[in-house]
């Protein structure tokens, strides 16, 4: 195994850990706001680490730039939709602690 | 290793499909349908059909998903399948079952009896230099079998006409209800040029690599839908004749081209070899524009219908 491969595997495993944690949070957290919190962590860090791992694996500057853009666009889209969902839920239920996801 | 991933994907797709069919509430059904579409797109990508994967993710999971979510708001009151669904007539059940069996039989037969050498693959590859493009899928879609693609463009147009026929087009010009979130507007403004650029890239890429008119059209249509949601109803605000030209350009130019060459003595949609590349690019561009316009219009219409029903009933909660 070359050093680059070891770094790739470590980054991918770390990324998968965040997705796993995010999924666990989505399934186990009590209300919508906590679940959104867990999900956005998975998107930001998990996808970022996996993207970084893939960039190291492909090792081409152009591909790395494209992967960086994929991560940035996903980040923008996911944080905006998270904000919109939370805003909608706040408008619907005045007390966040009593709001449930369904 | 890859066998495990593929098996997992196959099991996941079937599992999600079954869950989607058996979901107790409509929202669960819709979101499981998204997940199913994405699993299917991954499966297509694993099969090497990146074209189909993009189309599946963009049209089935993306565009259809937007329409389904929009429709979901009309069923805001919690309602289960059991309360609304009537048990179908016995004859209907028998006919549906028989149709399903025949369909499964044909599908299995088609998969098992692929001729040695992949059927028409060799013939398609041999004629690639004469088709005007370098990618076999684009060559099949826009040259060898352009009749099919022409009718597909027509189907999208037909869907929009059917919508107009059911509700009247005055709903179409209604503005979005309520103030649009400023953050959403900024993000939409940021993404519009990106979507346009990526769509144009996919369209041009179709000449040599996976990509093409339908994939580009969905991205452009997504830009149109986002702009509409952000309070800029770009398509609805256009003059009537511009809308008509945009909607019919793809279908019409395709047809015109076919008849011009037919009058010259060749078959319908038989392009002269020398101009095939340029003609296919023009046809693809116009088709993509028309499909994007039609998708935007379909969404704008549904959204207008929602706005009309909100005005008549309860005020918007947010």
mmCIF file of C-alpha atoms in Angstrom:
data_model
loop_
_atom_site.group_PDB
_atom_site.id
_atom_site.type_symbol
_atom_site.label_atom_id
_atom_site.label_comp_id
_atom_site.label_asym_id
_atom_site.label_seq_id
_atom_site.Cartn_x
_atom_site.Cartn_y
_atom_site.Cartn_z
ATOM 1 C CA UNK A 1 0.000 0.000 0.000
ATOM 2 C CA UNK A 2 1.323 3.392 -0.972
ATOM 3 C CA UNK A 3 1.031 6.341 1.434
ATOM 4 C CA UNK A 4 -1.598 7.917 -0.842
ATOM 5 C CA UNK A 5 -3.772 4.802 -0.609
ATOM 6 C CA UNK A 6 -3.495 4.737 3.173
ATOM 7 C CA UNK A 7 -4.531 8.404 3.362
ATOM 8 C CA UNK A 8 -7.458 7.718 0.986
ATOM 9 C CA UNK A 9 -8.717 4.789 3.050
ATOM 10 C CA UNK A 10 -8.418 6.761 6.287
ATOM 11 C CA UNK A 11 -10.332 9.725 4.853
ATOM 12 C CA UNK A 12 -13.071 7.491 3.389
ATOM 13 C CA UNK A 13 -13.505 5.604 6.668
ATOM 14 C CA UNK A 14 -13.671 8.879 8.593
ATOM 15 C CA UNK A 15 -16.270 10.195 6.088
ATOM 16 C CA UNK A 16 -18.356 7.031 6.409
ATOM 17 C CA UNK A 17 -18.225 7.394 10.204
ATOM 18 C CA UNK A 18 -19.847 10.826 9.964
ATOM 19 C CA UNK A 19 -22.545 9.527 7.620
ATOM 20 C CA UNK A 20 -23.192 6.657 10.018
ATOM 21 C CA UNK A 21 -23.427 9.066 12.944
ATOM 22 C CA UNK A 22 -25.716 11.360 10.950
ATOM 23 C CA UNK A 23 -28.004 8.461 10.020
ATOM 24 C CA UNK A 24 -28.092 7.298 13.627
ATOM 25 C CA UNK A 25 -29.033 10.830 14.694
ATOM 26 C CA UNK A 26 -31.739 10.989 12.021
ATOM 27 C CA UNK A 27 -33.263 7.787 13.325
ATOM 28 C CA UNK A 28 -32.863 8.357 17.061
ATOM 29 C CA UNK A 29 -33.083 12.100 17.763
ATOM 30 C CA UNK A 30 -36.374 13.307 19.252
ATOM 31 C CA UNK A 31 -37.456 16.277 17.087
ATOM 32 C CA UNK A 32 -36.948 17.793 13.676
ATOM 33 C CA UNK A 33 -34.338 20.366 14.711
ATOM 34 C CA UNK A 34 -32.024 17.801 16.314
ATOM 35 C CA UNK A 35 -32.417 15.574 13.287
ATOM 36 C CA UNK A 36 -31.553 18.413 10.932
ATOM 37 C CA UNK A 37 -28.474 19.100 13.045
ATOM 38 C CA UNK A 38 -27.355 15.482 12.714
ATOM 39 C CA UNK A 39 -28.042 15.408 8.974
ATOM 40 C CA UNK A 40 -26.126 18.575 8.140
ATOM 41 C CA UNK A 41 -23.118 17.306 10.072
ATOM 42 C CA UNK A 42 -23.156 14.218 7.863
ATOM 43 C CA UNK A 43 -23.404 16.346 4.723
ATOM 44 C CA UNK A 44 -20.685 18.813 5.630
ATOM 45 C CA UNK A 45 -18.035 16.649 7.240
ATOM 46 C CA UNK A 46 -18.856 13.204 5.867
ATOM 47 C CA UNK A 47 -19.125 14.292 2.264
ATOM 48 C CA UNK A 48 -16.144 16.641 2.687
ATOM 49 C CA UNK A 49 -13.905 13.854 3.971
ATOM 50 C CA UNK A 50 -15.070 11.424 1.273
ATOM 51 C CA UNK A 51 -14.516 14.104 -1.404
ATOM 52 C CA UNK A 52 -11.035 14.771 -0.034
ATOM 53 C CA UNK A 53 -10.300 11.057 -0.043
ATOM 54 C CA UNK A 54 -11.433 10.722 -3.657
ATOM 55 C CA UNK A 55 -9.362 13.768 -4.651
ATOM 56 C CA UNK A 56 -6.262 12.147 -3.132
ATOM 57 C CA UNK A 57 -7.132 8.877 -4.874
ATOM 58 C CA UNK A 58 -7.615 10.398 -8.342
ATOM 59 C CA UNK A 59 -4.602 12.719 -7.923
ATOM 60 C CA UNK A 60 -5.397 14.983 -10.866
ATOM 61 C CA UNK A 61 -5.696 18.730 -10.237
ATOM 62 C CA UNK A 62 -8.689 19.183 -12.573
ATOM 63 C CA UNK A 63 -10.610 16.275 -11.074
ATOM 64 C CA UNK A 64 -9.778 17.564 -7.590
ATOM 65 C CA UNK A 65 -11.173 20.973 -8.544
ATOM 66 C CA UNK A 66 -14.391 19.364 -9.843
ATOM 67 C CA UNK A 67 -14.730 17.329 -6.637
ATOM 68 C CA UNK A 68 -14.216 20.496 -4.606
ATOM 69 C CA UNK A 69 -17.042 22.166 -6.547
ATOM 70 C CA UNK A 70 -19.323 19.155 -6.002
ATOM 71 C CA UNK A 71 -18.699 19.454 -2.268
ATOM 72 C CA UNK A 72 -19.259 23.230 -2.215
ATOM 73 C CA UNK A 73 -22.512 23.015 -4.243
ATOM 74 C CA UNK A 74 -23.847 20.204 -2.071
ATOM 75 C CA UNK A 75 -22.924 22.231 0.996
ATOM 76 C CA UNK A 76 -24.827 25.271 -0.259
ATOM 77 C CA UNK A 77 -27.874 23.278 -1.322
ATOM 78 C CA UNK A 78 -28.057 21.195 1.859
ATOM 79 C CA UNK A 79 -27.581 24.087 4.273
ATOM 80 C CA UNK A 80 -30.182 26.165 2.418
ATOM 81 C CA UNK A 81 -32.745 23.361 2.438
ATOM 82 C CA UNK A 82 -31.986 22.669 6.108
ATOM 83 C CA UNK A 83 -32.615 26.322 6.914
ATOM 84 C CA UNK A 84 -35.862 26.333 4.910
ATOM 85 C CA UNK A 85 -37.173 23.167 6.563
ATOM 86 C CA UNK A 86 -36.339 24.517 10.026
ATOM 87 C CA UNK A 87 -37.971 27.873 9.211
ATOM 88 C CA UNK A 88 -41.122 26.150 7.955
ATOM 89 C CA UNK A 89 -41.307 23.991 11.080
ATOM 90 C CA UNK A 90 -40.834 27.046 13.353
ATOM 91 C CA UNK A 91 -43.617 28.848 11.555
ATOM 92 C CA UNK A 92 -45.909 25.878 12.022
ATOM 93 C CA UNK A 93 -45.199 24.967 15.670
ATOM 94 C CA UNK A 94 -44.396 27.799 18.095
ATOM 95 C CA UNK A 95 -42.498 25.607 20.583
ATOM 96 C CA UNK A 96 -39.534 23.835 18.950
ATOM 97 C CA UNK A 97 -39.228 21.309 21.759
ATOM 98 C CA UNK A 98 -42.725 19.982 21.193
ATOM 99 C CA UNK A 99 -42.398 19.767 17.419
ATOM 100 C CA UNK A 100 -41.984 16.296 16.055
ATOM 101 C CA UNK A 101 -40.778 15.402 12.593
ATOM 102 C CA UNK A 102 -43.997 14.007 11.269
ATOM 103 C CA UNK B 1 -16.035 -6.867 -3.785
ATOM 104 C CA UNK B 2 -17.949 -5.235 -6.641
ATOM 105 C CA UNK B 3 -20.305 -8.224 -6.760
ATOM 106 C CA UNK B 4 -21.224 -7.492 -3.150
ATOM 107 C CA UNK B 5 -21.861 -3.815 -3.877
ATOM 108 C CA UNK B 6 -23.991 -4.661 -6.918
ATOM 109 C CA UNK B 7 -25.982 -7.295 -5.028
ATOM 110 C CA UNK B 8 -26.547 -4.838 -2.183
ATOM 111 C CA UNK B 9 -27.732 -2.219 -4.674
ATOM 112 C CA UNK B 10 -30.119 -4.681 -6.353
ATOM 113 C CA UNK B 11 -31.580 -5.751 -3.007
ATOM 114 C CA UNK B 12 -31.834 -2.108 -1.905
ATOM 115 C CA UNK B 13 -33.705 -1.070 -5.080
ATOM 116 C CA UNK B 14 -36.259 -3.887 -4.766
ATOM 117 C CA UNK B 15 -36.615 -3.290 -1.021
ATOM 118 C CA UNK B 16 -37.255 0.435 -1.525
ATOM 119 C CA UNK B 17 -39.761 -0.283 -4.298
ATOM 120 C CA UNK B 18 -41.709 -2.665 -2.054
ATOM 121 C CA UNK B 19 -41.568 -0.223 0.886
ATOM 122 C CA UNK B 20 -42.759 2.578 -1.392
ATOM 123 C CA UNK B 21 -45.761 0.536 -2.525
ATOM 124 C CA UNK B 22 -46.655 -0.509 1.016
ATOM 125 C CA UNK B 23 -46.007 2.834 2.760
ATOM 126 C CA UNK B 24 -48.915 3.711 5.067
ATOM 127 C CA UNK B 25 -48.926 7.484 4.448
ATOM 128 C CA UNK B 26 -48.519 9.550 1.304
ATOM 129 C CA UNK B 27 -45.406 11.528 2.448
ATOM 130 C CA UNK B 28 -43.572 8.303 3.279
ATOM 131 C CA UNK B 29 -44.554 6.951 -0.106
ATOM 132 C CA UNK B 30 -43.169 10.038 -1.891
ATOM 133 C CA UNK B 31 -39.856 10.093 -0.025
ATOM 134 C CA UNK B 32 -39.338 6.360 -0.477
ATOM 135 C CA UNK B 33 -39.951 6.969 -4.180
ATOM 136 C CA UNK B 34 -37.044 9.472 -4.181
ATOM 137 C CA UNK B 35 -34.787 6.974 -2.483
ATOM 138 C CA UNK B 36 -35.863 4.324 -4.968
ATOM 139 C CA UNK B 37 -35.078 6.639 -7.900
ATOM 140 C CA UNK B 38 -31.611 7.383 -6.546
ATOM 141 C CA UNK B 39 -30.894 3.689 -5.947
ATOM 142 C CA UNK B 40 -32.002 3.017 -9.507
ATOM 143 C CA UNK B 41 -29.728 5.803 -10.807
ATOM 144 C CA UNK B 42 -26.789 4.263 -8.934
ATOM 145 C CA UNK B 43 -27.652 0.898 -10.458
ATOM 146 C CA UNK B 44 -27.638 2.393 -13.963
ATOM 147 C CA UNK B 45 -24.276 4.030 -13.246
ATOM 148 C CA UNK B 46 -22.907 0.644 -12.105
ATOM 149 C CA UNK B 47 -24.167 -0.887 -15.363
ATOM 150 C CA UNK B 48 -22.099 1.688 -17.282
ATOM 151 C CA UNK B 49 -25.141 3.563 -18.625
ATOM 152 C CA UNK B 50 -24.244 7.008 -17.289
ATOM 153 C CA UNK B 51 -26.752 8.655 -19.679
ATOM 154 C CA UNK B 52 -29.619 6.728 -18.183
ATOM 155 C CA UNK B 53 -28.289 7.290 -14.667
ATOM 156 C CA UNK B 54 -28.281 11.078 -15.118
ATOM 157 C CA UNK B 55 -31.725 10.999 -16.730
ATOM 158 C CA UNK B 56 -33.092 8.763 -13.977
ATOM 159 C CA UNK B 57 -31.688 10.904 -11.171
ATOM 160 C CA UNK B 58 -32.698 14.194 -12.800
ATOM 161 C CA UNK B 59 -36.126 13.351 -14.233
ATOM 162 C CA UNK B 60 -37.472 10.552 -12.045
ATOM 163 C CA UNK B 61 -36.009 11.546 -8.686
ATOM 164 C CA UNK B 62 -35.616 15.277 -9.341
ATOM 165 C CA UNK B 63 -38.375 16.667 -11.523
ATOM 166 C CA UNK B 64 -41.028 14.100 -10.632
ATOM 167 C CA UNK B 65 -40.040 14.533 -6.992
ATOM 168 C CA UNK B 66 -40.675 18.281 -7.170
ATOM 169 C CA UNK B 67 -44.109 17.660 -8.683
ATOM 170 C CA UNK B 68 -44.923 15.011 -6.074
ATOM 171 C CA UNK B 69 -43.891 17.251 -3.163
ATOM 172 C CA UNK B 70 -45.915 20.067 -4.650
ATOM 173 C CA UNK B 71 -48.890 17.725 -4.937
ATOM 174 C CA UNK B 72 -48.281 16.497 -1.394
ATOM 175 C CA UNK B 73 -49.102 19.925 0.006
ATOM 176 C CA UNK B 74 -52.624 19.502 -1.356
ATOM 177 C CA UNK B 75 -52.993 16.460 0.886
ATOM 178 C CA UNK B 76 -51.739 18.294 3.977
ATOM 179 C CA UNK B 77 -54.332 16.695 6.250
ATOM 180 C CA UNK B 78 -53.087 13.317 7.511
ATOM 181 C CA UNK B 79 -54.752 10.751 5.357
ATOM 182 C CA UNK B 80 -53.890 7.126 4.879
ATOM 183 C CA UNK B 81 -54.299 4.971 1.813
ATOM 184 C CA UNK B 82 -56.932 2.917 3.585
ATOM 185 C CA UNK B 83 -59.350 5.827 3.911
ATOM 186 C CA UNK B 84 -59.097 7.105 0.364
ATOM 187 C CA UNK B 85 -58.481 4.010 -1.724
ATOM 188 C CA UNK B 86 -61.529 2.155 -2.926
ATOM 189 C CA UNK B 87 -61.149 -1.504 -3.610
ATOM 190 C CA UNK B 88 -60.900 -1.858 -7.393
ATOM 191 C CA UNK B 89 -63.442 -3.850 -9.319
ATOM 192 C CA UNK B 90 -62.803 -7.582 -9.668
ATOM 193 C CA UNK B 91 -62.407 -7.357 -13.452
ATOM 194 C CA UNK B 92 -59.900 -4.498 -13.062
ATOM 195 C CA UNK B 93 -57.836 -6.592 -10.687
ATOM 196 C CA UNK B 94 -57.798 -9.543 -13.071
ATOM 197 C CA UNK B 95 -56.862 -7.375 -16.064
ATOM 198 C CA UNK B 96 -54.105 -5.567 -14.154
ATOM 199 C CA UNK B 97 -52.713 -8.868 -12.921
ATOM 200 C CA UNK B 98 -52.781 -10.393 -16.407
ATOM 201 C CA UNK B 99 -51.087 -7.308 -17.854
ATOM 202 C CA UNK B 100 -48.365 -7.495 -15.229
ATOM 203 C CA UNK B 101 -47.722 -11.168 -15.962
ATOM 204 C CA UNK B 102 -47.471 -10.513 -19.703
ATOM 205 C CA UNK B 103 -45.136 -7.567 -19.093
ATOM 206 C CA UNK B 104 -42.870 -9.599 -16.812
ATOM 207 C CA UNK B 105 -42.806 -12.428 -19.352
ATOM 208 C CA UNK B 106 -41.818 -10.080 -22.193
ATOM 209 C CA UNK B 107 -39.153 -8.394 -20.040
ATOM 210 C CA UNK B 108 -37.617 -11.713 -18.963
ATOM 211 C CA UNK B 109 -37.771 -13.015 -22.532
ATOM 212 C CA UNK B 110 -35.997 -9.874 -23.796
ATOM 213 C CA UNK B 111 -33.233 -10.210 -21.204
ATOM 214 C CA UNK B 112 -32.671 -13.933 -21.717
ATOM 215 C CA UNK B 113 -32.755 -13.954 -25.482
ATOM 216 C CA UNK B 114 -30.190 -11.267 -26.269
ATOM 217 C CA UNK B 115 -28.618 -12.508 -29.507
ATOM 218 C CA UNK B 116 -24.919 -13.391 -29.555
ATOM 219 C CA UNK B 117 -22.805 -10.353 -30.303
ATOM 220 C CA UNK B 118 -25.273 -7.972 -28.650
ATOM 221 C CA UNK B 119 -27.900 -7.684 -31.405
ATOM 222 C CA UNK B 120 -27.590 -4.414 -33.267
ATOM 223 C CA UNK B 121 -24.526 -3.146 -31.375
ATOM 224 C CA UNK B 122 -22.103 -4.026 -34.179
ATOM 225 C CA UNK B 123 -24.325 -2.440 -36.836
ATOM 226 C CA UNK B 124 -24.627 0.758 -34.758
ATOM 227 C CA UNK B 125 -20.871 0.923 -34.236
ATOM 228 C CA UNK B 126 -20.150 0.342 -37.950
ATOM 229 C CA UNK B 127 -22.344 3.251 -38.997
ATOM 230 C CA UNK B 128 -21.024 5.627 -36.342
ATOM 231 C CA UNK B 129 -18.759 7.582 -38.778
ATOM 232 C CA UNK B 130 -21.801 8.315 -40.983
ATOM 233 C CA UNK B 131 -24.043 9.417 -38.098
ATOM 234 C CA UNK B 132 -22.313 12.750 -37.437
ATOM 235 C CA UNK B 133 -21.620 12.096 -33.732
ATOM 236 C CA UNK B 134 -19.040 10.006 -31.878
ATOM 237 C CA UNK B 135 -21.143 8.574 -29.076
ATOM 238 C CA UNK B 136 -23.214 5.458 -29.899
ATOM 239 C CA UNK B 137 -26.116 6.374 -27.590
ATOM 240 C CA UNK B 138 -26.477 9.838 -29.120
ATOM 241 C CA UNK B 139 -26.209 8.315 -32.590
ATOM 242 C CA UNK B 140 -29.052 5.899 -31.826
ATOM 243 C CA UNK B 141 -31.236 8.532 -30.174
ATOM 244 C CA UNK B 142 -30.832 11.351 -32.669
ATOM 245 C CA UNK B 143 -29.977 9.637 -35.926
ATOM 246 C CA UNK B 144 -30.869 5.949 -36.239
ATOM 247 C CA UNK B 145 -33.967 6.117 -34.080
ATOM 248 C CA UNK B 146 -34.695 9.850 -34.077
ATOM 249 C CA UNK B 147 -38.367 9.013 -34.641
ATOM 250 C CA UNK B 148 -38.568 7.809 -31.003
ATOM 251 C CA UNK B 149 -36.847 10.907 -29.651
ATOM 252 C CA UNK B 150 -39.095 13.162 -31.711
ATOM 253 C CA UNK B 151 -42.164 11.519 -30.205
ATOM 254 C CA UNK B 152 -40.679 11.801 -26.697
ATOM 255 C CA UNK B 153 -40.323 15.559 -27.160
ATOM 256 C CA UNK B 154 -43.941 15.498 -28.317
ATOM 257 C CA UNK B 155 -45.048 13.583 -25.211
ATOM 258 C CA UNK B 156 -43.682 16.303 -22.908
ATOM 259 C CA UNK B 157 -45.500 18.937 -24.966
ATOM 260 C CA UNK B 158 -48.655 16.816 -24.872
ATOM 261 C CA UNK B 159 -48.503 16.615 -21.072
ATOM 262 C CA UNK B 160 -48.448 20.400 -20.865
ATOM 263 C CA UNK B 161 -51.353 20.727 -23.314
ATOM 264 C CA UNK B 162 -53.355 18.242 -21.265
ATOM 265 C CA UNK B 163 -52.711 20.368 -18.151
ATOM 266 C CA UNK B 164 -53.876 23.494 -19.953
ATOM 267 C CA UNK B 165 -56.966 21.653 -21.126
ATOM 268 C CA UNK B 166 -57.917 20.514 -17.625
ATOM 269 C CA UNK B 167 -57.546 23.807 -15.790
ATOM 270 C CA UNK B 168 -57.548 26.754 -18.110
ATOM 271 C CA UNK B 169 -54.413 28.752 -18.651
ATOM 272 C CA UNK B 170 -55.346 31.768 -16.526
ATOM 273 C CA UNK B 171 -53.941 29.953 -13.464
ATOM 274 C CA UNK B 172 -50.612 29.959 -15.197
ATOM 275 C CA UNK B 173 -49.783 33.639 -14.763
ATOM 276 C CA UNK B 174 -50.499 33.844 -11.050
ATOM 277 C CA UNK B 175 -47.537 35.027 -8.934
ATOM 278 C CA UNK B 176 -46.086 32.961 -6.099
ATOM 279 C CA UNK B 177 -48.042 33.354 -2.855
ATOM 280 C CA UNK B 178 -46.388 35.218 0.001
ATOM 281 C CA UNK B 179 -42.936 36.746 0.352
ATOM 282 C CA UNK B 180 -40.024 34.564 -0.731
ATOM 283 C CA UNK B 181 -37.210 34.028 1.751
ATOM 284 C CA UNK B 182 -34.279 36.376 0.924
ATOM 285 C CA UNK B 183 -31.682 33.672 1.553
ATOM 286 C CA UNK B 184 -33.474 31.333 -0.839
ATOM 287 C CA UNK B 185 -33.521 34.064 -3.478
ATOM 288 C CA UNK B 186 -29.760 34.614 -3.155
ATOM 289 C CA UNK B 187 -29.001 30.896 -3.409
ATOM 290 C CA UNK B 188 -31.268 30.580 -6.445
ATOM 291 C CA UNK B 189 -29.531 33.540 -8.083
ATOM 292 C CA UNK B 190 -26.201 31.848 -7.441
ATOM 293 C CA UNK B 191 -27.279 28.482 -8.835
ATOM 294 C CA UNK B 192 -29.034 29.726 -11.984
ATOM 295 C CA UNK B 193 -25.896 30.388 -14.075
ATOM 296 C CA UNK B 194 -24.288 27.206 -12.727
ATOM 297 C CA UNK B 195 -27.265 25.102 -13.815
ATOM 298 C CA UNK B 196 -27.352 26.791 -17.205
ATOM 299 C CA UNK B 197 -23.650 26.196 -17.758
ATOM 300 C CA UNK B 198 -23.710 22.548 -16.673
ATOM 301 C CA UNK B 199 -26.767 21.968 -18.886
ATOM 302 C CA UNK B 200 -25.025 23.458 -21.909
ATOM 303 C CA UNK B 201 -21.953 21.375 -21.105
ATOM 304 C CA UNK B 202 -24.006 18.157 -20.959
ATOM 305 C CA UNK B 203 -25.708 19.071 -24.221
ATOM 306 C CA UNK B 204 -22.444 19.571 -26.066
ATOM 307 C CA UNK B 205 -20.832 16.583 -24.363
ATOM 308 C CA UNK B 206 -23.548 14.359 -25.857
ATOM 309 C CA UNK B 207 -21.628 14.434 -29.156
ATOM 310 C CA UNK B 208 -18.735 12.407 -27.796
ATOM 311 C CA UNK B 209 -19.601 11.152 -24.305
ATOM 312 C CA UNK B 210 -22.647 10.347 -22.139
ATOM 313 C CA UNK B 211 -24.978 13.362 -21.966
ATOM 314 C CA UNK B 212 -27.514 14.912 -24.294
ATOM 315 C CA UNK B 213 -30.694 16.846 -24.845
ATOM 316 C CA UNK B 214 -32.899 15.370 -22.115
ATOM 317 C CA UNK B 215 -30.235 15.642 -19.406
ATOM 318 C CA UNK B 216 -29.476 19.240 -20.379
ATOM 319 C CA UNK B 217 -33.194 20.021 -20.545
ATOM 320 C CA UNK B 218 -33.801 18.863 -16.990
ATOM 321 C CA UNK B 219 -31.004 21.083 -15.668
ATOM 322 C CA UNK B 220 -32.341 24.082 -17.583
ATOM 323 C CA UNK B 221 -35.843 23.213 -16.460
ATOM 324 C CA UNK B 222 -34.571 23.037 -12.860
ATOM 325 C CA UNK B 223 -33.172 26.550 -13.262
ATOM 326 C CA UNK B 224 -36.569 27.704 -14.559
ATOM 327 C CA UNK B 225 -38.415 26.043 -11.668
ATOM 328 C CA UNK B 226 -36.033 27.507 -9.079
ATOM 329 C CA UNK B 227 -36.428 30.987 -10.553
ATOM 330 C CA UNK B 228 -40.196 30.542 -10.470
ATOM 331 C CA UNK B 229 -40.038 29.499 -6.808
ATOM 332 C CA UNK B 230 -37.767 32.445 -6.016
ATOM 333 C CA UNK B 231 -40.421 34.882 -7.197
ATOM 334 C CA UNK B 232 -39.158 35.403 -10.748
ATOM 335 C CA UNK B 233 -41.733 33.601 -12.904
ATOM 336 C CA UNK B 234 -39.460 33.919 -15.950
ATOM 337 C CA UNK B 235 -41.390 31.619 -18.207
ATOM 338 C CA UNK B 236 -44.867 32.761 -17.245
ATOM 339 C CA UNK B 237 -43.847 36.407 -17.653
ATOM 340 C CA UNK B 238 -42.740 35.981 -21.274
ATOM 341 C CA UNK B 239 -44.931 37.284 -24.075
ATOM 342 C CA UNK B 240 -47.389 34.706 -25.356
ATOM 343 C CA UNK B 241 -45.719 34.223 -28.745
ATOM 344 C CA UNK B 242 -42.280 33.694 -27.160
ATOM 345 C CA UNK B 243 -43.690 30.969 -24.955
ATOM 346 C CA UNK B 244 -45.388 29.310 -27.905
ATOM 347 C CA UNK B 245 -42.219 29.405 -30.002
ATOM 348 C CA UNK B 246 -40.076 28.084 -27.147
ATOM 349 C CA UNK B 247 -42.456 25.230 -26.398
ATOM 350 C CA UNK B 248 -42.879 24.063 -29.975
ATOM 351 C CA UNK B 249 -39.414 24.813 -31.412
ATOM 352 C CA UNK B 250 -37.918 21.385 -30.658
ATOM 353 C CA UNK B 251 -40.853 19.340 -31.897
ATOM 354 C CA UNK B 252 -41.452 21.612 -34.882
ATOM 355 C CA UNK B 253 -37.875 21.836 -36.125
ATOM 356 C CA UNK B 254 -37.505 18.064 -35.837
ATOM 357 C CA UNK B 255 -40.639 17.586 -37.931
ATOM 358 C CA UNK B 256 -39.680 20.255 -40.466
ATOM 359 C CA UNK B 257 -36.257 18.690 -40.937
ATOM 360 C CA UNK B 258 -37.783 15.249 -41.427
ATOM 361 C CA UNK B 259 -40.192 16.501 -44.087
ATOM 362 C CA UNK B 260 -37.553 18.554 -45.913
ATOM 363 C CA UNK B 261 -35.334 15.506 -46.337
ATOM 364 C CA UNK B 262 -38.319 13.322 -47.173
ATOM 365 C CA UNK B 263 -39.206 15.688 -50.008
ATOM 366 C CA UNK B 264 -35.633 15.282 -51.238
ATOM 367 C CA UNK B 265 -36.236 11.571 -51.698
ATOM 368 C CA UNK B 266 -34.748 10.098 -48.518
ATOM 369 C CA UNK B 267 -36.560 8.500 -45.574
ATOM 370 C CA UNK B 268 -38.127 10.478 -42.709
ATOM 371 C CA UNK B 269 -35.307 11.765 -40.421
ATOM 372 C CA UNK B 270 -32.562 10.515 -42.765
ATOM 373 C CA UNK B 271 -29.913 13.228 -42.461
ATOM 374 C CA UNK B 272 -27.381 13.824 -45.247
ATOM 375 C CA UNK B 273 -24.058 12.485 -43.987
ATOM 376 C CA UNK B 274 -22.166 15.750 -44.586
ATOM 377 C CA UNK B 275 -24.419 17.889 -42.346
ATOM 378 C CA UNK B 276 -25.501 15.261 -39.828
ATOM 379 C CA UNK B 277 -23.283 16.536 -36.991
ATOM 380 C CA UNK B 278 -24.401 20.172 -37.243
ATOM 381 C CA UNK B 279 -28.056 19.253 -37.718
ATOM 382 C CA UNK B 280 -28.038 16.944 -34.703
ATOM 383 C CA UNK B 281 -26.523 19.689 -32.551
ATOM 384 C CA UNK B 282 -29.225 22.172 -33.654
ATOM 385 C CA UNK B 283 -32.000 19.628 -33.122
ATOM 386 C CA UNK B 284 -30.624 18.727 -29.697
ATOM 387 C CA UNK B 285 -30.341 22.364 -28.618
ATOM 388 C CA UNK B 286 -33.886 23.223 -29.712
ATOM 389 C CA UNK B 287 -35.277 20.017 -28.209
ATOM 390 C CA UNK B 288 -33.516 20.754 -24.900
ATOM 391 C CA UNK B 289 -34.895 24.316 -24.868
ATOM 392 C CA UNK B 290 -38.422 23.105 -25.601
ATOM 393 C CA UNK B 291 -38.330 20.349 -22.986
ATOM 394 C CA UNK B 292 -36.900 22.731 -20.374
ATOM 395 C CA UNK B 293 -39.631 25.269 -21.168
ATOM 396 C CA UNK B 294 -42.309 22.582 -20.956
ATOM 397 C CA UNK B 295 -41.014 21.269 -17.607
ATOM 398 C CA UNK B 296 -40.931 24.801 -16.183
ATOM 399 C CA UNK B 297 -44.427 25.439 -17.504
ATOM 400 C CA UNK B 298 -45.795 22.209 -16.016
ATOM 401 C CA UNK B 299 -44.404 23.163 -12.608
ATOM 402 C CA UNK B 300 -45.540 26.794 -12.890
ATOM 403 C CA UNK B 301 -49.017 25.565 -13.725
ATOM 404 C CA UNK B 302 -49.183 23.242 -10.725
ATOM 405 C CA UNK B 303 -47.842 25.988 -8.491
ATOM 406 C CA UNK B 304 -50.430 28.415 -9.841
ATOM 407 C CA UNK B 305 -53.148 25.867 -9.178
ATOM 408 C CA UNK B 306 -51.926 25.601 -5.574
ATOM 409 C CA UNK B 307 -51.846 29.393 -5.220
ATOM 410 C CA UNK B 308 -55.422 29.604 -6.475
ATOM 411 C CA UNK B 309 -56.654 27.001 -3.990
ATOM 412 C CA UNK B 310 -54.822 28.724 -1.098
ATOM 413 C CA UNK B 311 -56.506 32.017 -1.897
ATOM 414 C CA UNK B 312 -59.878 30.332 -1.839
ATOM 415 C CA UNK B 313 -59.399 28.415 1.419
ATOM 416 C CA UNK B 314 -56.956 29.002 4.263
ATOM 417 C CA UNK B 315 -54.148 31.585 4.461
ATOM 418 C CA UNK B 316 -50.569 30.330 4.154
ATOM 419 C CA UNK B 317 -49.298 29.255 7.614
ATOM 420 C CA UNK B 318 -45.779 30.714 7.168
#
